[in-house]
Coordinates of C-alpha atoms in Angstrom, one line a residue:
M1 CA 53.7 66.7 206.4
C2 CA 55.2 65.0 203.3
I3 CA 55.1 66.8 200.0
R4 CA 54.4 64.5 197.2
D5 CA 52.2 66.3 194.6
S6 CA 53.5 69.8 194.7
L7 CA 57.2 69.0 194.2
D8 CA 58.7 66.7 191.8
T9 CA 61.1 64.9 194.2
V10 CA 62.0 62.2 191.6
N11 CA 63.8 64.6 189.3
I12 CA 65.5 66.6 192.1
W13 CA 66.6 63.9 194.6
G14 CA 65.9 60.6 193.0
P15 CA 63.1 58.0 193.0
D16 CA 63.5 56.9 196.6
S17 CA 63.4 60.3 198.3
K18 CA 60.7 62.3 200.0
V19 CA 60.6 65.8 201.4
I20 CA 59.3 66.3 205.0
F21 CA 58.7 69.7 206.4
R22 CA 57.3 71.4 209.5
H23 CA 56.1 75.0 209.9
Y24 CA 56.8 76.9 213.1
A25 CA 55.6 80.5 213.3
T26 CA 57.3 82.1 210.3
L27 CA 59.9 79.4 209.8
Y28 CA 59.8 76.3 207.6
F29 CA 62.1 73.4 208.4
I30 CA 62.6 71.1 205.4
F31 CA 64.3 67.7 205.5
V32 CA 64.9 65.3 202.6
S33 CA 65.1 61.6 203.4
D34 CA 64.8 58.3 201.6
T35 CA 61.5 56.4 201.5
S36 CA 62.7 53.9 204.1
E37 CA 62.8 56.6 206.8
S38 CA 59.7 57.0 208.9
E39 CA 58.0 60.4 208.4
L40 CA 57.1 60.5 212.1
A41 CA 60.7 60.0 213.1
V42 CA 61.8 62.9 210.8
L43 CA 59.0 65.1 212.2
D44 CA 60.2 64.3 215.7
L45 CA 63.8 65.1 214.7
I46 CA 62.6 68.5 213.3
Q47 CA 60.8 69.1 216.7
I48 CA 64.0 68.4 218.6
F49 CA 66.0 70.6 216.3
V50 CA 63.6 73.5 216.6
E51 CA 63.3 73.2 220.4
T52 CA 67.1 73.2 220.7
L53 CA 67.3 76.2 218.5
D54 CA 64.7 77.9 220.6
K55 CA 66.7 77.2 223.8
N56 CA 69.9 78.4 222.2
F57 CA 68.6 81.6 220.6
E58 CA 65.7 82.3 223.0
S59 CA 62.8 82.3 220.5
V60 CA 64.5 81.6 217.2
C61 CA 63.8 83.8 214.2
E62 CA 64.9 84.2 210.6
L63 CA 67.7 86.6 211.6
D64 CA 69.2 84.0 213.9
L65 CA 69.3 81.5 211.1
I66 CA 70.9 83.9 208.7
F67 CA 73.5 85.5 211.0
H68 CA 74.4 82.5 213.1
S69 CA 74.5 79.8 210.5
D70 CA 77.7 78.4 212.1
K71 CA 75.8 77.8 215.4
I72 CA 72.9 76.2 213.5
H73 CA 75.4 73.8 211.9
Y74 CA 77.0 73.0 215.3
I75 CA 73.6 72.2 216.7
L76 CA 72.7 70.0 213.7
D77 CA 76.1 68.3 214.0
E78 CA 75.3 67.4 217.6
I79 CA 72.0 65.8 216.6
I80 CA 73.0 64.1 213.3
M81 CA 76.3 62.6 212.4
G82 CA 77.0 60.7 209.1
G83 CA 73.3 60.6 208.3
L84 CA 72.4 59.0 211.6
V85 CA 70.6 60.5 214.5
V86 CA 73.1 60.3 217.4
E87 CA 71.5 62.5 220.1
T88 CA 67.9 63.4 220.8
S89 CA 68.2 64.7 224.4
I90 CA 67.9 68.5 224.2
N91 CA 69.8 68.9 227.5
E92 CA 72.8 66.8 226.2
I93 CA 72.8 68.8 223.0
M94 CA 72.7 72.1 224.9
S95 CA 75.5 71.1 227.2
S96 CA 77.7 70.3 224.2
I97 CA 76.9 73.6 222.6
Q98 CA 77.6 75.4 225.8
A99 CA 81.0 73.7 226.0
Q100 CA 81.8 74.8 222.4
N101 CA 80.8 78.3 223.3
A102 CA 83.1 78.3 226.4
I103 CA 86.0 77.2 224.2
A104 CA 85.2 79.9 221.7
N105 CA 85.0 82.5 224.4
E106 CA 88.4 81.4 225.7
G107 CA 89.8 81.8 222.2
K108 CA 88.4 85.3 222.0
A109 CA 89.8 86.3 225.4
T110 CA 93.2 85.0 224.3
M111 CA 93.1 87.0 221.1
E112 CA 92.1 90.1 223.0
N113 CA 95.1 89.6 225.3
V114 CA 97.4 89.2 222.4
R115 CA 96.0 92.4 220.7
E116 CA 96.4 94.3 224.0
R117 CA 100.0 93.2 224.4
L118 CA 100.8 94.1 220.9
N119 CA 99.3 97.6 221.3
N120 CA 101.2 98.0 224.5
M121 CA 104.5 97.2 222.8
N122 CA 104.0 100.0 220.2
L123 CA 104.7 97.4 217.5
T124 CA 103.1 99.5 214.8
E125 CA 105.5 102.3 215.2
N126 CA 108.5 100.0 215.3
V127 CA 107.4 98.2 212.1
V128 CA 106.7 101.5 210.3
N129 CA 110.2 102.8 211.3
S130 CA 111.8 99.6 210.2
V131 CA 110.1 99.7 206.8
K132 CA 111.1 103.4 206.4
N133 CA 114.7 102.5 207.2
L134 CA 114.7 99.6 204.7
Y135 CA 113.1 101.8 202.1
S136 CA 115.6 104.6 202.6
R137 CA 118.6 102.2 202.4
D138 CA 117.3 100.6 199.2
N139 CA 116.7 103.9 197.5
K140 CA 120.2 105.4 198.1
P141 CA 121.9 106.4 194.9
P142 CA 124.7 103.9 193.9
E143 CA 128.2 105.0 194.8

């Protein structure tokens, strides 16, 4: 669907723009493009985007969009780059997203290992004692 009458696109985005949206369940996906872009192509792009979101979040809802906006942007970045559609295969998009998730999980595991090692070293007590020693040295009365 293209909105023309209900929204003044000329004043918001310029004279050669149009708003294209699609409604899925309780979600509206809205894209703005120039007039040279095919409305059917943009609707197909929205379809691919929604299907990819559905695969990634297992039945996407409003809360997924709010609390996982970084993942939403990763998915959109896999589909569109520099204003051009670079990937339309949902399987390819999902494999890239899964690779990103694997890298993120490796980073989380590494941080957990670092935290565990720091806790095992009793670093907090050592730091507190060092600060106490420094403070007690600095506050000695002058001789």
